[in-house]
PDB file of C-alpha atoms in Angstrom:
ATOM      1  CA  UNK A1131       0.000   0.000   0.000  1.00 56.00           C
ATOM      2  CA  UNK A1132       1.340   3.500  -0.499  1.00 73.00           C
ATOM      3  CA  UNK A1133       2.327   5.332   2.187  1.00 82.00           C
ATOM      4  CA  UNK A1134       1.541   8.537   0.915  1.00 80.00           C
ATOM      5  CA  UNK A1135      -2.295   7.461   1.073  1.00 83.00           C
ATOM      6  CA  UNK A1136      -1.991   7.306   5.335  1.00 91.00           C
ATOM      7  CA  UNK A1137       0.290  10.044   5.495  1.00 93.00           C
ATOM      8  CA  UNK A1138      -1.241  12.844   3.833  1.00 91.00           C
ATOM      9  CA  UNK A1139      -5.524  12.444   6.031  1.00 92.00           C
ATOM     10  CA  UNK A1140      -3.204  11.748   9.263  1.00 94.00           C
ATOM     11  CA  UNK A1141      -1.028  15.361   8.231  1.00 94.00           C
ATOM     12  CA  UNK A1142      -4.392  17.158   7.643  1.00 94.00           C
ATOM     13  CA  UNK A1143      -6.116  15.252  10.853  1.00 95.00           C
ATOM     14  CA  UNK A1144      -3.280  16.698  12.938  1.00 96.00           C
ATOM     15  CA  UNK A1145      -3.080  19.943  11.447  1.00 95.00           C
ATOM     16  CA  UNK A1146      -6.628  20.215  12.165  1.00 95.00           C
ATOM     17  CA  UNK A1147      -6.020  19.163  16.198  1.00 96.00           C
ATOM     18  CA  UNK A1148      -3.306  21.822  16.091  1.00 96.00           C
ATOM     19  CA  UNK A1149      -5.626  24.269  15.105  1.00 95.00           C
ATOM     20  CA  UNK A1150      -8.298  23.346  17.393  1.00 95.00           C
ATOM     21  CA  UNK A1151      -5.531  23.621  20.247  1.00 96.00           C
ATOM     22  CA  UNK A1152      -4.093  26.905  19.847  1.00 94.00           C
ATOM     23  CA  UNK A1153      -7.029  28.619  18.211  1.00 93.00           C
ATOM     24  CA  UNK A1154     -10.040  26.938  18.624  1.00 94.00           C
ATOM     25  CA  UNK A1155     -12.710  26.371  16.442  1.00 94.00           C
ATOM     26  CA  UNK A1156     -12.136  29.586  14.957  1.00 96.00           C
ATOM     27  CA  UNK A1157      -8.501  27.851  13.571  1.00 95.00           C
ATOM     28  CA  UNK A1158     -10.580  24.842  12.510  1.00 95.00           C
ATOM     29  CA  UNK A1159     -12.395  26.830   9.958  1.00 96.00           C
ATOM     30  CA  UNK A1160      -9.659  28.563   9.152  1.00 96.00           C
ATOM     31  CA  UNK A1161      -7.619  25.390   8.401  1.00 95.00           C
ATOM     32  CA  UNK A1162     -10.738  23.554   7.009  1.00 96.00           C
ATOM     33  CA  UNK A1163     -10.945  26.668   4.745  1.00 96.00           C
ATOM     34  CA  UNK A1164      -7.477  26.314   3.459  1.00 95.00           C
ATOM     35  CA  UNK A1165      -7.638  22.342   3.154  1.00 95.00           C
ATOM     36  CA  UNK A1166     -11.228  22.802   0.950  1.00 96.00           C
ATOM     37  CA  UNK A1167      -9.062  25.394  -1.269  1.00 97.00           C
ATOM     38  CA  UNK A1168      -6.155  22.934  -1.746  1.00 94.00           C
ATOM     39  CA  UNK A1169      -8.708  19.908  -2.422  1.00 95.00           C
ATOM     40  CA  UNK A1170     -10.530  22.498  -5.094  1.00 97.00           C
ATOM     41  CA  UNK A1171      -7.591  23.406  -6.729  1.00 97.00           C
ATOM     42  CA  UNK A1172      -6.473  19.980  -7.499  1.00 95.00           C
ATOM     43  CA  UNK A1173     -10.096  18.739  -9.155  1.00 96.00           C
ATOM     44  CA  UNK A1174     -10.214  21.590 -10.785  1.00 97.00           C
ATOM     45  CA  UNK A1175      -6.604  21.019 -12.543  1.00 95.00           C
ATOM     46  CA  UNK A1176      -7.191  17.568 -13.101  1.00 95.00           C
ATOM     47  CA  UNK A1177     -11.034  18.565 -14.739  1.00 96.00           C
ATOM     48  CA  UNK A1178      -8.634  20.736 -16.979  1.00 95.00           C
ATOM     49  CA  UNK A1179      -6.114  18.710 -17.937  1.00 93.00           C
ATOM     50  CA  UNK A1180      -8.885  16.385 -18.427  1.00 93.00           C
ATOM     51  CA  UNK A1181     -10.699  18.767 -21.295  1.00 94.00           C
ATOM     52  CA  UNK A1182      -7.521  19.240 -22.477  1.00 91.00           C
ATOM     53  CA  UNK A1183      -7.353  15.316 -23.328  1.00 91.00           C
ATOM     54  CA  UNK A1184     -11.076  14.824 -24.236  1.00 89.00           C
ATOM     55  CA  UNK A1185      -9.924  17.440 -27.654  1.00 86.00           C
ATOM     56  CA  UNK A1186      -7.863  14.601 -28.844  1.00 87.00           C
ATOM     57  CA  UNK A1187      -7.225  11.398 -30.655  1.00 89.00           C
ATOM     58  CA  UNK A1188      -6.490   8.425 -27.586  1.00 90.00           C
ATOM     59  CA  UNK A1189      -2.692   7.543 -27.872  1.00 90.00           C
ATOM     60  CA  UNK A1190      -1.735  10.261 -29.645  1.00 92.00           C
ATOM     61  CA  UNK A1191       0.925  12.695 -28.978  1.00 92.00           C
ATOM     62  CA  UNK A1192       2.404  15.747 -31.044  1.00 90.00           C
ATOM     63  CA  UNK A1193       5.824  14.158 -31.258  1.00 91.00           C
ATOM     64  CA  UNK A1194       7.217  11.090 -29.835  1.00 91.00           C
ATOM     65  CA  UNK A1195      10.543  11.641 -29.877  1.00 92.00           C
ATOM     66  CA  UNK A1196       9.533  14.796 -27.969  1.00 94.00           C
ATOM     67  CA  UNK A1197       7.909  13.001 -25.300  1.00 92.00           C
ATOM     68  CA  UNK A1198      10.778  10.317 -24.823  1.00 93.00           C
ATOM     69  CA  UNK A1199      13.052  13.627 -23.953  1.00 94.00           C
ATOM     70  CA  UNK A1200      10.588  14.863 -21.446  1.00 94.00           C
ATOM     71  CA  UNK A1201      10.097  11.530 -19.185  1.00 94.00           C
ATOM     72  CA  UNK A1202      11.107  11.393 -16.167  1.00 94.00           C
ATOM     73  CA  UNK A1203      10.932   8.386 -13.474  1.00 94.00           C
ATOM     74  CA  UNK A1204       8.295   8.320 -11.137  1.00 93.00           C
ATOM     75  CA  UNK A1205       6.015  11.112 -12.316  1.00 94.00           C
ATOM     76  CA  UNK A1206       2.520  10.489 -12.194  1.00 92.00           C
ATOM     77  CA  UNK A1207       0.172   9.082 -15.243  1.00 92.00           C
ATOM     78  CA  UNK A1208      -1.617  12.551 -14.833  1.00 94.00           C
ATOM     79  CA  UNK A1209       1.366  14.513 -15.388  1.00 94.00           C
ATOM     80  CA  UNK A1210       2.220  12.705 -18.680  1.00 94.00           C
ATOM     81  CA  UNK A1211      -1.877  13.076 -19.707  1.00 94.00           C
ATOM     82  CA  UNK A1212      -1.114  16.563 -18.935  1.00 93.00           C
ATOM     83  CA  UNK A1213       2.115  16.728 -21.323  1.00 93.00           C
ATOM     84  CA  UNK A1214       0.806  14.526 -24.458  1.00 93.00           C
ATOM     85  CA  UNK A1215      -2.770  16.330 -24.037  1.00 92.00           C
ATOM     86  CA  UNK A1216      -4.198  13.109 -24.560  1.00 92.00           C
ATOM     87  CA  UNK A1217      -5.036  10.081 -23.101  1.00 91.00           C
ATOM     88  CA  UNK A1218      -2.753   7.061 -23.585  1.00 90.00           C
ATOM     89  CA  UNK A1219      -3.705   3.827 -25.660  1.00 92.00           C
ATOM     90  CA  UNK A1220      -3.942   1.352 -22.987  1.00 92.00           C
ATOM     91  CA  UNK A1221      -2.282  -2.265 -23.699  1.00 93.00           C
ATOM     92  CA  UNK A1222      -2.445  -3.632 -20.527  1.00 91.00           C
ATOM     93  CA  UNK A1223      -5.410  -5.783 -18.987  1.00 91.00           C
ATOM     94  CA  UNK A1224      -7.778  -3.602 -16.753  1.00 90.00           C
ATOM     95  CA  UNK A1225      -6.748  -3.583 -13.397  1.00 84.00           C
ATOM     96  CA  UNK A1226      -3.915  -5.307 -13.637  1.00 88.00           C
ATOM     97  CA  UNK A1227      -0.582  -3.941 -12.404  1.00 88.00           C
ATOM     98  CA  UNK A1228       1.930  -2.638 -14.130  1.00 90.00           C
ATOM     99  CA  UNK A1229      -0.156  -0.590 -16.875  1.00 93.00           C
ATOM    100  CA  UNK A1230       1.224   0.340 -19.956  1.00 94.00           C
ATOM    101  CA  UNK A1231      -0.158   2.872 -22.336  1.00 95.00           C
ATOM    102  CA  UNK A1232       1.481   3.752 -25.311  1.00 95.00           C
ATOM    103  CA  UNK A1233       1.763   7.300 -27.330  1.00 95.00           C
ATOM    104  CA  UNK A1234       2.052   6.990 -30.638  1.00 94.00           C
ATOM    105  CA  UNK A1235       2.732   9.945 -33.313  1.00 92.00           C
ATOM    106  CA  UNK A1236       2.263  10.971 -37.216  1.00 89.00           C
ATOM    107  CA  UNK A1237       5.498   8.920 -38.326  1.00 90.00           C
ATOM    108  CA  UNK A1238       4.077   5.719 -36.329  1.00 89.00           C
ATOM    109  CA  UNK A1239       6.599   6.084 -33.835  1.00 92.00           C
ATOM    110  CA  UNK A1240       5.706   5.331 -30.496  1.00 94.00           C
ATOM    111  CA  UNK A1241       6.322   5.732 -26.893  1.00 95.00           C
ATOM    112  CA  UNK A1242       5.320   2.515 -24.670  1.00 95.00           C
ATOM    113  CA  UNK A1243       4.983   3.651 -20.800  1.00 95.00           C
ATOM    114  CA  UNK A1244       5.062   1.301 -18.097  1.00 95.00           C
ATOM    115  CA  UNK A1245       3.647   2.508 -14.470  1.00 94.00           C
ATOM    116  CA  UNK A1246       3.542   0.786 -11.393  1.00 92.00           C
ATOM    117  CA  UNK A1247       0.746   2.389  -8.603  1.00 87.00           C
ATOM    118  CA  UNK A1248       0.570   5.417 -11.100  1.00 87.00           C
ATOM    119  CA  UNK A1249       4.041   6.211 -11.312  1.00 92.00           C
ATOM    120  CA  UNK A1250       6.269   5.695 -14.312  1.00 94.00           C
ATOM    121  CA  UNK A1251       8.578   3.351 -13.975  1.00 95.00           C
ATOM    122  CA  UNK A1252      10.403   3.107 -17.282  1.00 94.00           C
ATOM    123  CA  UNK A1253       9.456   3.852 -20.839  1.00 95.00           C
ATOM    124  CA  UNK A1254      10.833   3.168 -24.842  1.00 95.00           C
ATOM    125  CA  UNK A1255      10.770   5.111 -27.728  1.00 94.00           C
ATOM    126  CA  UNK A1256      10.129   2.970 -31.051  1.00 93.00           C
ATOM    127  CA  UNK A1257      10.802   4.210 -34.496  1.00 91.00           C
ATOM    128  CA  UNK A1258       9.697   2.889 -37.652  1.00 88.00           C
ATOM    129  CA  UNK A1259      12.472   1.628 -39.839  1.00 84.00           C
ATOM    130  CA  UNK A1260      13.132   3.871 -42.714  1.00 77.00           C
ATOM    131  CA  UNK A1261      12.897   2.375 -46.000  1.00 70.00           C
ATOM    132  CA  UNK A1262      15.525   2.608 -48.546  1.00 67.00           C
ATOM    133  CA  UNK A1263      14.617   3.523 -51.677  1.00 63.00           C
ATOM    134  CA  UNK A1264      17.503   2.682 -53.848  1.00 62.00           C
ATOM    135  CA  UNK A1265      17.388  -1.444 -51.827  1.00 56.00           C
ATOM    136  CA  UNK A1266      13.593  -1.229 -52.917  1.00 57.00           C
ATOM    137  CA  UNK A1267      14.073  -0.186 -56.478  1.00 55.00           C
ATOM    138  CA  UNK A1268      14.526  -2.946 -58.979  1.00 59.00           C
TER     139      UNK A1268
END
Protein backbone atom coordinates (compact mmCIF):
# COMPACT_ATOMS: atom_id res chain seq x y z
CA UNK A 1 0.00 0.00 0.00
CA UNK A 2 1.34 3.50 -0.50
CA UNK A 3 2.33 5.33 2.19
CA UNK A 4 1.54 8.54 0.91
CA UNK A 5 -2.29 7.46 1.07
CA UNK A 6 -1.99 7.31 5.34
CA UNK A 7 0.29 10.04 5.50
CA UNK A 8 -1.24 12.84 3.83
CA UNK A 9 -5.52 12.44 6.03
CA UNK A 10 -3.20 11.75 9.26
CA UNK A 11 -1.03 15.36 8.23
CA UNK A 12 -4.39 17.16 7.64
CA UNK A 13 -6.12 15.25 10.85
CA UNK A 14 -3.28 16.70 12.94
CA UNK A 15 -3.08 19.94 11.45
CA UNK A 16 -6.63 20.21 12.17
CA UNK A 17 -6.02 19.16 16.20
CA UNK A 18 -3.31 21.82 16.09
CA UNK A 19 -5.63 24.27 15.11
CA UNK A 20 -8.30 23.35 17.39
CA UNK A 21 -5.53 23.62 20.25
CA UNK A 22 -4.09 26.90 19.85
CA UNK A 23 -7.03 28.62 18.21
CA UNK A 24 -10.04 26.94 18.62
CA UNK A 25 -12.71 26.37 16.44
CA UNK A 26 -12.14 29.59 14.96
CA UNK A 27 -8.50 27.85 13.57
CA UNK A 28 -10.58 24.84 12.51
CA UNK A 29 -12.39 26.83 9.96
CA UNK A 30 -9.66 28.56 9.15
CA UNK A 31 -7.62 25.39 8.40
CA UNK A 32 -10.74 23.55 7.01
CA UNK A 33 -10.95 26.67 4.75
CA UNK A 34 -7.48 26.31 3.46
CA UNK A 35 -7.64 22.34 3.15
CA UNK A 36 -11.23 22.80 0.95
CA UNK A 37 -9.06 25.39 -1.27
CA UNK A 38 -6.15 22.93 -1.75
CA UNK A 39 -8.71 19.91 -2.42
CA UNK A 40 -10.53 22.50 -5.09
CA UNK A 41 -7.59 23.41 -6.73
CA UNK A 42 -6.47 19.98 -7.50
CA UNK A 43 -10.10 18.74 -9.16
CA UNK A 44 -10.21 21.59 -10.78
CA UNK A 45 -6.60 21.02 -12.54
CA UNK A 46 -7.19 17.57 -13.10
CA UNK A 47 -11.03 18.57 -14.74
CA UNK A 48 -8.63 20.74 -16.98
CA UNK A 49 -6.11 18.71 -17.94
CA UNK A 50 -8.88 16.38 -18.43
CA UNK A 51 -10.70 18.77 -21.30
CA UNK A 52 -7.52 19.24 -22.48
CA UNK A 53 -7.35 15.32 -23.33
CA UNK A 54 -11.08 14.82 -24.24
CA UNK A 55 -9.92 17.44 -27.65
CA UNK A 56 -7.86 14.60 -28.84
CA UNK A 57 -7.23 11.40 -30.66
CA UNK A 58 -6.49 8.42 -27.59
CA UNK A 59 -2.69 7.54 -27.87
CA UNK A 60 -1.73 10.26 -29.64
CA UNK A 61 0.93 12.69 -28.98
CA UNK A 62 2.40 15.75 -31.04
CA UNK A 63 5.82 14.16 -31.26
CA UNK A 64 7.22 11.09 -29.83
CA UNK A 65 10.54 11.64 -29.88
CA UNK A 66 9.53 14.80 -27.97
CA UNK A 67 7.91 13.00 -25.30
CA UNK A 68 10.78 10.32 -24.82
CA UNK A 69 13.05 13.63 -23.95
CA UNK A 70 10.59 14.86 -21.45
CA UNK A 71 10.10 11.53 -19.19
CA UNK A 72 11.11 11.39 -16.17
CA UNK A 73 10.93 8.39 -13.47
CA UNK A 74 8.29 8.32 -11.14
CA UNK A 75 6.01 11.11 -12.32
CA UNK A 76 2.52 10.49 -12.19
CA UNK A 77 0.17 9.08 -15.24
CA UNK A 78 -1.62 12.55 -14.83
CA UNK A 79 1.37 14.51 -15.39
CA UNK A 80 2.22 12.71 -18.68
CA UNK A 81 -1.88 13.08 -19.71
CA UNK A 82 -1.11 16.56 -18.93
CA UNK A 83 2.11 16.73 -21.32
CA UNK A 84 0.81 14.53 -24.46
CA UNK A 85 -2.77 16.33 -24.04
CA UNK A 86 -4.20 13.11 -24.56
CA UNK A 87 -5.04 10.08 -23.10
CA UNK A 88 -2.75 7.06 -23.59
CA UNK A 89 -3.71 3.83 -25.66
CA UNK A 90 -3.94 1.35 -22.99
CA UNK A 91 -2.28 -2.27 -23.70
CA UNK A 92 -2.44 -3.63 -20.53
CA UNK A 93 -5.41 -5.78 -18.99
CA UNK A 94 -7.78 -3.60 -16.75
CA UNK A 95 -6.75 -3.58 -13.40
CA UNK A 96 -3.91 -5.31 -13.64
CA UNK A 97 -0.58 -3.94 -12.40
CA UNK A 98 1.93 -2.64 -14.13
CA UNK A 99 -0.16 -0.59 -16.87
CA UNK A 100 1.22 0.34 -19.96
CA UNK A 101 -0.16 2.87 -22.34
CA UNK A 102 1.48 3.75 -25.31
CA UNK A 103 1.76 7.30 -27.33
CA UNK A 104 2.05 6.99 -30.64
CA UNK A 105 2.73 9.95 -33.31
CA UNK A 106 2.26 10.97 -37.22
CA UNK A 107 5.50 8.92 -38.33
CA UNK A 108 4.08 5.72 -36.33
CA UNK A 109 6.60 6.08 -33.83
CA UNK A 110 5.71 5.33 -30.50
CA UNK A 111 6.32 5.73 -26.89
CA UNK A 112 5.32 2.51 -24.67
CA UNK A 113 4.98 3.65 -20.80
CA UNK A 114 5.06 1.30 -18.10
CA UNK A 115 3.65 2.51 -14.47
CA UNK A 116 3.54 0.79 -11.39
CA UNK A 117 0.75 2.39 -8.60
CA UNK A 118 0.57 5.42 -11.10
CA UNK A 119 4.04 6.21 -11.31
CA UNK A 120 6.27 5.70 -14.31
CA UNK A 121 8.58 3.35 -13.97
CA UNK A 122 10.40 3.11 -17.28
CA UNK A 123 9.46 3.85 -20.84
CA UNK A 124 10.83 3.17 -24.84
CA UNK A 125 10.77 5.11 -27.73
CA UNK A 126 10.13 2.97 -31.05
CA UNK A 127 10.80 4.21 -34.50
CA UNK A 128 9.70 2.89 -37.65
CA UNK A 129 12.47 1.63 -39.84
CA UNK A 130 13.13 3.87 -42.71
CA UNK A 131 12.90 2.37 -46.00
CA UNK A 132 15.52 2.61 -48.55
CA UNK A 133 14.62 3.52 -51.68
CA UNK A 134 17.50 2.68 -53.85
CA UNK A 135 17.39 -1.44 -51.83
CA UNK A 136 13.59 -1.23 -52.92
CA UNK A 137 14.07 -0.19 -56.48
CA UNK A 138 14.53 -2.95 -58.98
Amino acid sequence: MNLRNILIPLGLIALLVAAHQSYGWLGVFAVGGGIVMWLLLHFTRLMSIMKKASDRPMGYVGSAVMLNVKLKPKVSLMHVVAMTRSLGERLSPEGQQPEIYRWTDGTQSHVTCEFAHGRLVKWTLERPQPVDEEASAP
